[in-house]
mmCIF file of C-alpha atoms in Angstrom:
data_model
loop_
_atom_site.group_PDB
_atom_site.id
_atom_site.type_symbol
_atom_site.label_atom_id
_atom_site.label_comp_id
_atom_site.label_asym_id
_atom_site.label_seq_id
_atom_site.Cartn_x
_atom_site.Cartn_y
_atom_site.Cartn_z
ATOM 1 C CA MET A 87 146.513 30.853 108.849
ATOM 2 C CA GLY A 88 149.542 33.001 108.068
ATOM 3 C CA ARG A 89 151.859 30.012 108.595
ATOM 4 C CA HIS A 90 150.202 28.220 105.690
ATOM 5 C CA CYS A 91 150.166 31.167 103.252
ATOM 6 C CA ALA A 92 152.962 32.209 100.960
ATOM 7 C CA GLY A 93 151.827 35.847 100.911
ATOM 8 C CA ARG A 94 152.620 38.615 103.349
ATOM 9 C CA VAL A 95 150.310 39.031 106.353
ATOM 10 C CA VAL A 96 148.662 42.474 106.625
ATOM 11 C CA LEU A 97 146.448 43.028 109.662
ATOM 12 C CA PHE A 98 143.591 45.460 110.201
ATOM 13 C CA SER A 99 141.957 46.442 113.475
ATOM 14 C CA MET A 100 139.354 48.837 114.891
ATOM 15 C CA SER A 101 140.970 48.745 118.343
ATOM 16 C CA THR A 102 142.607 51.974 119.491
ATOM 17 C CA LYS A 103 143.594 51.324 123.124
ATOM 18 C CA LYS A 104 146.513 49.428 124.582
ATOM 19 C CA GLY A 105 145.269 46.281 126.309
ATOM 20 C CA GLU A 106 142.628 45.568 123.669
ATOM 21 C CA ASP A 107 143.318 42.356 121.777
ATOM 22 C CA GLY A 108 143.299 43.965 118.337
ATOM 23 C CA PHE A 109 145.571 46.828 119.377
ATOM 24 C CA ASP A 110 148.092 44.528 121.046
ATOM 25 C CA ARG A 111 148.189 42.154 118.076
ATOM 26 C CA VAL A 112 148.810 45.045 115.679
ATOM 27 C CA ASP A 113 151.447 46.477 118.029
ATOM 28 C CA GLY A 114 153.311 43.186 118.170
ATOM 29 C CA HIS A 115 152.978 42.572 114.429
ATOM 30 C CA THR A 116 154.254 46.012 113.405
ATOM 31 C CA GLY A 117 156.960 45.819 116.082
ATOM 32 C CA ARG A 118 158.324 42.855 114.137
ATOM 33 C CA GLY A 119 158.298 44.881 110.918
ATOM 34 C CA GLY A 120 154.806 43.893 109.776
ATOM 35 C CA ALA A 121 152.076 46.033 108.224
ATOM 36 C CA ALA A 122 148.604 46.900 109.508
ATOM 37 C CA PHE A 123 145.759 49.297 108.745
ATOM 38 C CA CYS A 124 144.161 50.718 111.874
ATOM 39 C CA LEU A 125 142.579 53.803 113.436
ATOM 40 C CA GLU A 126 143.997 56.750 115.327
ATOM 41 C CA SER A 127 142.117 59.531 117.102
ATOM 42 C CA THR A 128 143.183 63.057 116.129
ATOM 43 C CA PRO A 129 141.788 66.540 116.872
ATOM 44 C CA GLU A 130 140.454 66.623 113.302
ATOM 45 C CA GLY A 131 138.698 63.265 113.496
ATOM 46 C CA GLU A 132 139.225 59.530 113.347
ATOM 47 C CA LEU A 133 142.064 58.700 110.956
ATOM 48 C CA VAL A 134 142.841 55.516 109.024
ATOM 49 C CA VAL A 135 146.584 54.906 109.070
ATOM 50 C CA LEU A 136 148.999 52.365 107.635
ATOM 51 C CA LYS A 137 151.522 51.187 110.192
ATOM 52 C CA LEU A 138 154.578 49.630 108.592
ATOM 53 C CA GLY A 139 157.187 48.661 111.122
ATOM 54 C CA PRO A 140 158.087 51.831 113.033
ATOM 55 C CA ARG A 141 156.458 54.134 110.460
ATOM 56 C CA THR A 142 152.876 55.456 110.496
ATOM 57 C CA MET A 143 151.374 56.820 107.276
ATOM 58 C CA PRO A 144 148.022 58.677 107.212
ATOM 59 C CA VAL A 145 145.445 57.424 104.718
ATOM 60 C CA LEU A 146 142.072 59.165 105.185
ATOM 61 C CA TYR A 147 139.665 60.402 107.862
ATOM 62 C CA THR A 148 136.744 58.045 108.310
ATOM 63 C CA HIS A 149 134.226 60.917 108.134
ATOM 64 C CA LEU A 150 135.452 61.679 104.600
ATOM 65 C CA MET A 151 134.462 58.217 103.326
ATOM 66 C CA PRO A 152 130.888 58.391 101.951
ATOM 67 C CA SER A 153 130.297 54.712 102.749
ATOM 68 C CA THR A 154 130.717 55.359 106.491
ATOM 69 C CA PHE A 155 128.042 58.100 106.739
ATOM 70 C CA GLY A 156 130.351 60.455 108.590
ATOM 71 C CA GLY A 157 131.851 57.577 110.568
ATOM 72 C CA LYS A 158 128.505 56.317 111.871
ATOM 73 C CA ALA A 159 128.501 53.033 109.926
ATOM 74 C CA ARG A 160 131.146 51.278 112.009
ATOM 75 C CA MET A 161 130.846 48.071 109.985
ATOM 76 C CA ASN A 162 131.857 50.029 106.892
ATOM 77 C CA VAL A 163 134.788 51.577 108.733
ATOM 78 C CA ALA A 164 135.927 47.988 109.387
ATOM 79 C CA ASN A 165 135.209 47.075 105.758
ATOM 80 C CA ALA A 166 137.267 50.056 104.588
ATOM 81 C CA LEU A 167 140.230 48.941 106.707
ATOM 82 C CA ALA A 168 140.018 45.419 105.273
ATOM 83 C CA ALA A 169 139.674 46.694 101.688
ATOM 84 C CA ALA A 170 142.617 49.065 102.123
ATOM 85 C CA ALA A 171 144.753 46.266 103.555
ATOM 86 C CA ALA A 172 143.868 43.914 100.680
ATOM 87 C CA ALA A 173 144.519 46.590 98.046
ATOM 88 C CA TRP A 174 147.866 47.565 99.589
ATOM 89 C CA ALA A 175 148.922 43.899 99.834
ATOM 90 C CA ALA A 176 148.081 43.518 96.144
ATOM 91 C CA GLY A 177 150.392 46.403 95.266
ATOM 92 C CA ALA A 178 148.060 49.406 95.103
ATOM 93 C CA HIS A 179 149.576 52.793 95.937
ATOM 94 C CA LEU A 180 148.225 54.690 98.936
ATOM 95 C CA HIS A 181 147.092 57.502 96.619
ATOM 96 C CA ASP A 182 144.846 55.049 94.740
ATOM 97 C CA ILE A 183 143.570 53.476 97.966
ATOM 98 C CA ARG A 184 142.753 56.921 99.347
ATOM 99 C CA GLN A 185 140.885 57.873 96.175
ATOM 100 C CA GLY A 186 138.902 54.641 96.191
ATOM 101 C CA LEU A 187 137.818 55.117 99.802
ATOM 102 C CA ARG A 188 136.944 58.752 99.129
ATOM 103 C CA THR A 189 134.731 58.001 96.124
ATOM 104 C CA PHE A 190 132.995 54.687 96.925
ATOM 105 C CA THR A 191 129.436 55.122 98.154
ATOM 106 C CA THR A 192 126.707 52.744 99.290
ATOM 107 C CA SER A 193 124.280 53.984 96.658
ATOM 108 C CA PHE A 194 121.879 51.430 95.222
ATOM 109 C CA PHE A 195 123.808 51.467 91.938
ATOM 110 C CA GLN A 196 127.225 50.760 93.461
ATOM 111 C CA ALA A 197 126.148 48.401 96.251
ATOM 112 C CA PRO A 198 122.496 47.335 95.901
ATOM 113 C CA GLY A 199 121.000 46.188 99.188
ATOM 114 C CA ARG A 200 124.021 47.310 101.184
ATOM 115 C CA LEU A 201 123.078 50.250 103.387
ATOM 116 C CA ASN A 202 121.446 52.256 100.567
ATOM 117 C CA LEU A 203 120.169 55.606 101.882
ATOM 118 C CA ILE A 204 117.518 57.498 99.918
ATOM 119 C CA ASP A 205 115.212 60.405 100.705
ATOM 120 C CA VAL A 206 111.479 59.916 100.247
ATOM 121 C CA ALA A 207 109.821 63.303 100.773
ATOM 122 C CA GLY A 208 111.817 64.057 103.907
ATOM 123 C CA VAL A 209 111.814 60.470 105.217
ATOM 124 C CA ARG A 210 115.238 58.851 105.329
ATOM 125 C CA VAL A 211 114.983 55.306 103.985
ATOM 126 C CA VAL A 212 117.725 52.702 104.388
ATOM 127 C CA ILE A 213 117.688 49.468 102.370
ATOM 128 C CA ASP A 214 119.931 46.680 103.643
ATOM 129 C CA TYR A 215 119.940 42.883 103.514
ATOM 130 C CA CYS A 216 120.789 42.462 107.230
ATOM 131 C CA HIS A 217 119.960 38.758 107.398
ATOM 132 C CA ASN A 218 121.704 37.560 110.557
ATOM 133 C CA VAL A 219 122.161 38.388 114.238
ATOM 134 C CA ASP A 220 125.519 40.140 113.947
ATOM 135 C CA GLY A 221 124.207 42.120 110.981
ATOM 136 C CA MET A 222 121.307 43.346 113.131
ATOM 137 C CA ARG A 223 123.715 44.194 115.945
ATOM 138 C CA GLN A 224 125.780 46.355 113.579
ATOM 139 C CA LEU A 225 122.693 47.870 111.972
ATOM 140 C CA ALA A 226 121.240 48.757 115.381
ATOM 141 C CA ASP A 227 124.426 50.634 116.282
ATOM 142 C CA PHE A 228 124.224 52.502 112.962
ATOM 143 C CA VAL A 229 120.568 53.442 113.539
ATOM 144 C CA ASP A 230 121.333 54.730 117.045
ATOM 145 C CA ARG A 231 124.061 56.958 115.639
ATOM 146 C CA MET A 232 121.910 58.142 112.724
ATOM 147 C CA MET A 233 119.028 59.062 115.026
ATOM 148 C CA ALA A 234 121.248 61.354 117.082
ATOM 149 C CA GLU A 235 120.980 64.090 114.434
ATOM 150 C CA PRO A 236 118.436 64.849 111.695
ATOM 151 C CA GLN A 237 120.716 64.539 108.689
ATOM 152 C CA THR A 238 124.016 62.836 107.987
ATOM 153 C CA ARG A 239 126.686 64.669 106.045
ATOM 154 C CA ALA A 240 129.564 62.429 105.039
ATOM 155 C CA GLY A 241 131.908 65.395 104.625
ATOM 156 C CA ARG A 242 131.347 67.133 107.940
ATOM 157 C CA ILE A 243 134.443 67.858 110.011
ATOM 158 C CA GLY A 244 135.110 65.987 113.214
ATOM 159 C CA PRO A 245 134.573 62.483 114.548
ATOM 160 C CA PRO A 246 131.116 60.899 114.767
ATOM 161 C CA GLY A 247 129.198 61.843 117.906
ATOM 162 C CA ARG A 248 126.651 60.094 120.061
ATOM 163 C CA SER A 249 123.646 61.721 121.672
ATOM 164 C CA ASN A 250 121.025 60.625 124.159
ATOM 165 C CA GLY A 251 118.322 62.536 122.280
ATOM 166 C CA ARG A 252 116.647 61.444 119.069
ATOM 167 C CA VAL A 253 115.131 63.295 116.159
ATOM 168 C CA GLY A 254 112.078 61.539 114.671
ATOM 169 C CA ARG A 255 111.174 57.860 114.898
ATOM 170 C CA ALA A 256 113.074 54.796 113.778
ATOM 171 C CA ILE A 257 110.753 52.357 111.999
ATOM 172 C CA GLY A 258 112.120 48.925 111.116
ATOM 173 C CA VAL A 259 110.889 46.398 108.558
ATOM 174 C CA ILE A 260 112.809 43.321 109.612
ATOM 175 C CA GLY A 261 113.091 39.701 108.558
ATOM 176 C CA ILE A 262 115.541 36.842 108.942
ATOM 177 C CA PRO A 263 115.839 33.705 106.765
ATOM 178 C CA GLY A 264 113.959 30.618 107.870
ATOM 179 C CA ASP A 265 117.044 28.393 108.071
ATOM 180 C CA ARG A 266 118.499 30.338 110.990
ATOM 181 C CA ARG A 267 118.199 28.692 114.408
ATOM 182 C CA ASP A 268 115.130 29.516 116.507
ATOM 183 C CA ASP A 269 117.340 31.146 119.147
ATOM 184 C CA ASP A 270 119.028 33.280 116.497
ATOM 185 C CA GLN A 271 115.668 34.417 115.152
ATOM 186 C CA ARG A 272 114.592 35.431 118.660
ATOM 187 C CA GLU A 273 117.863 37.229 119.330
ATOM 188 C CA TYR A 274 117.497 39.083 116.016
ATOM 189 C CA GLY A 275 114.133 40.430 117.215
ATOM 190 C CA ALA A 276 115.454 41.246 120.691
ATOM 191 C CA ILE A 277 118.303 43.355 119.294
ATOM 192 C CA ALA A 278 115.956 45.215 116.939
ATOM 193 C CA ALA A 279 113.567 45.950 119.836
ATOM 194 C CA LYS A 280 116.275 47.941 121.634
ATOM 195 C CA THR A 281 116.749 50.320 118.693
ATOM 196 C CA PHE A 282 113.515 50.756 116.704
ATOM 197 C CA ASP A 283 110.455 52.667 117.896
ATOM 198 C CA GLU A 284 108.172 50.581 115.662
ATOM 199 C CA LEU A 285 108.717 47.172 114.079
ATOM 200 C CA ILE A 286 107.054 45.412 111.176
ATOM 201 C CA ILE A 287 108.123 41.779 110.877
ATOM 202 C CA ARG A 288 108.097 40.205 107.425
ATOM 203 C CA GLU A 289 109.243 36.918 105.881
ATOM 204 C CA ASP A 290 111.271 35.954 102.807
ATOM 205 C CA LYS A 291 109.623 34.448 99.743
ATOM 206 C CA ASN A 292 111.723 31.323 100.214
ATOM 207 C CA LEU A 293 110.769 30.121 103.708
ATOM 208 C CA ARG A 294 113.646 27.588 103.694
ATOM 209 C CA GLY A 295 111.639 24.716 105.131
ATOM 210 C CA ARG A 296 109.503 26.679 107.610
ATOM 211 C CA ALA A 297 105.737 26.949 107.592
ATOM 212 C CA PRO A 298 104.426 30.464 106.855
ATOM 213 C CA GLY A 299 104.474 32.684 109.918
ATOM 214 C CA VAL A 300 106.814 30.543 112.049
ATOM 215 C CA THR A 301 109.946 32.620 111.482
ATOM 216 C CA ALA A 302 108.059 35.879 112.059
ATOM 217 C CA SER A 303 106.581 34.461 115.268
ATOM 218 C CA ASN A 304 110.073 33.601 116.553
ATOM 219 C CA VAL A 305 111.269 37.144 115.825
ATOM 220 C CA ALA A 306 108.171 38.593 117.547
ATOM 221 C CA GLU A 307 108.826 36.323 120.529
ATOM 222 C CA GLY A 308 112.310 37.814 120.766
ATOM 223 C CA VAL A 309 110.811 41.311 120.805
ATOM 224 C CA ARG A 310 108.416 40.334 123.609
ATOM 225 C CA GLY A 311 111.201 38.708 125.596
ATOM 226 C CA ALA A 312 113.368 41.804 125.323
ATOM 227 C CA ARG A 313 110.447 43.954 126.451
ATOM 228 C CA GLY A 314 110.108 41.816 129.549
ATOM 229 C CA ASN A 315 113.787 42.361 130.361
ATOM 230 C CA GLY A 316 113.502 46.157 130.053
ATOM 231 C CA GLY A 317 115.558 48.665 128.075
ATOM 232 C CA VAL A 318 113.440 48.338 124.918
ATOM 233 C CA ARG A 319 112.451 51.188 122.599
ATOM 234 C CA THR A 320 109.822 49.382 120.536
ATOM 235 C CA THR A 321 106.278 50.340 121.452
ATOM 236 C CA LYS A 322 104.481 48.805 118.457
ATOM 237 C CA THR A 323 105.123 45.480 116.741
ATOM 238 C CA GLU A 324 103.181 44.061 113.811
ATOM 239 C CA LYS A 325 103.569 41.009 111.592
ATOM 240 C CA ILE A 326 103.023 41.613 107.850
ATOM 241 C CA LEU A 327 104.520 38.599 106.140
ATOM 242 C CA GLU A 328 104.525 39.799 102.516
ATOM 243 C CA GLU A 329 107.592 41.996 102.022
ATOM 244 C CA LEU A 330 106.309 44.731 99.721
ATOM 245 C CA THR A 331 103.091 45.105 101.733
ATOM 246 C CA ALA A 332 105.224 45.550 104.862
ATOM 247 C CA VAL A 333 107.431 48.105 103.090
ATOM 248 C CA ARG A 334 104.498 50.153 101.785
ATOM 249 C CA THR A 335 102.899 50.119 105.247
ATOM 250 C CA ALA A 336 106.077 51.486 106.842
ATOM 251 C CA LEU A 337 106.419 54.210 104.203
ATOM 252 C CA ARG A 338 102.783 55.289 104.696
ATOM 253 C CA ARG A 339 103.291 55.584 108.460
ATOM 254 C CA ALA A 340 106.520 57.558 108.252
ATOM 255 C CA SER A 341 106.628 61.327 108.617
ATOM 256 C CA PRO A 342 109.363 63.749 107.540
ATOM 257 C CA GLY A 343 112.314 63.382 109.902
ATOM 258 C CA ASP A 344 111.703 59.664 110.521
ATOM 259 C CA LEU A 345 114.163 56.946 109.588
ATOM 260 C CA VAL A 346 112.714 53.842 107.935
ATOM 261 C CA VAL A 347 115.097 50.878 107.809
ATOM 262 C CA MET A 348 114.158 47.969 105.563
ATOM 263 C CA CYS A 349 115.943 44.658 106.055
ATOM 264 C CA VAL A 350 115.161 43.224 102.660
ATOM 265 C CA ASP A 351 114.959 40.014 100.681
ATOM 266 C CA ASP A 352 114.088 41.600 97.310
ATOM 267 C CA ALA A 353 116.266 44.722 97.189
ATOM 268 C CA VAL A 354 115.135 45.715 93.693
ATOM 269 C CA GLY A 355 111.439 45.355 94.506
ATOM 270 C CA VAL A 356 111.820 47.371 97.700
ATOM 271 C CA TYR A 357 113.762 50.079 95.864
ATOM 272 C CA ARG A 358 110.992 50.282 93.288
ATOM 273 C CA ALA A 359 108.393 50.582 96.061
ATOM 274 C CA ALA A 360 110.359 53.394 97.696
ATOM 275 C CA MET A 361 110.688 55.120 94.337
ATOM 276 C CA ALA A 362 106.921 54.842 93.786
ATOM 277 C CA ALA A 363 106.219 56.214 97.280
ATOM 278 C CA GLY A 364 108.491 59.147 96.579
ATOM 279 C CA SER A 365 106.789 59.805 93.264
ATOM 280 C CA SER A 366 103.374 59.883 94.951
ATOM 281 C CA ARG A 367 104.704 62.555 97.346
ATOM 282 C CA GLY A 368 106.181 64.716 94.622
ATOM 283 C CA ASN A 369 109.722 63.314 94.408
ATOM 284 C CA THR A 370 111.348 62.778 91.041
ATOM 285 C CA ALA A 371 112.454 59.238 90.144
ATOM 286 C CA PHE A 372 115.733 57.954 91.566
ATOM 287 C CA ALA A 373 116.541 55.829 88.533
ATOM 288 C CA ASP A 374 115.794 55.129 84.907
ATOM 289 C CA PRO A 375 113.366 52.221 84.378
ATOM 290 C CA GLY A 376 115.947 49.806 82.910
ATOM 291 C CA GLU A 377 118.585 50.293 85.607
ATOM 292 C CA LEU A 378 117.068 48.310 88.441
ATOM 293 C CA GLU A 379 118.835 44.981 88.505
ATOM 294 C CA ALA A 380 120.681 43.409 91.404
ATOM 295 C CA PRO A 381 121.895 39.912 92.322
ATOM 296 C CA GLU A 382 119.919 38.035 94.933
ATOM 297 C CA GLY A 383 121.200 38.621 98.476
#
């Protein structure tokens, strides 16, 4: 594509080892004087750097970016690299890029439906659109990392860690649009089954040409198929097609220390339901009544 563009090509890559395609492409590109945003491992943590020809300029540690949840949200590490590259190509100074990465969060009010984390009486609740197979793959990796410790602190020192142990349960409310292929819907369920302890399968309001229950049945079939192949965490699967009913059911079942992940269609409605659940357990409101508006996902 670069041959057909008048602008300067700036690469970004998550690869950190020689021999990996992304690393080698960046190495060749910067060796020819090009620019790239990539990652380097340091004793203090994982560092975003700008490589410009032979020079390497530090930008920011990934665990200091609130949107990465201490480096656990690998998709947002990749997003940060892409955003930094685009901003730098447009003329932004590294100081401004650094400040933007340091201050952007995935709160409901900055990025509704995009990995919003809220606390409901000790239950960690994540709201995310997650409407395709690769999205579920990335979300599953995030959940595995989040479950390795009871609380995520975006400002903690050091790189993100992985652990074999878990604290609490991971409960998923999942759903995929009806216009995805049957095989994709099954794969979506199979991936979720390897990460969540309990699953509630819902459907979108707009079924996109499917009869009610068909999409959910395909997802449930994927869960069953994964169980037959082994290596599955899910011990309980239930179909509750109406989204808010599914959400309220998951919130009622959750105990302090659990992580409830809601793959949503109506982000505003789900946020309201979480806010109401928190209020019933003694939480104060997360928002003023007129603030809850978000574009459809």
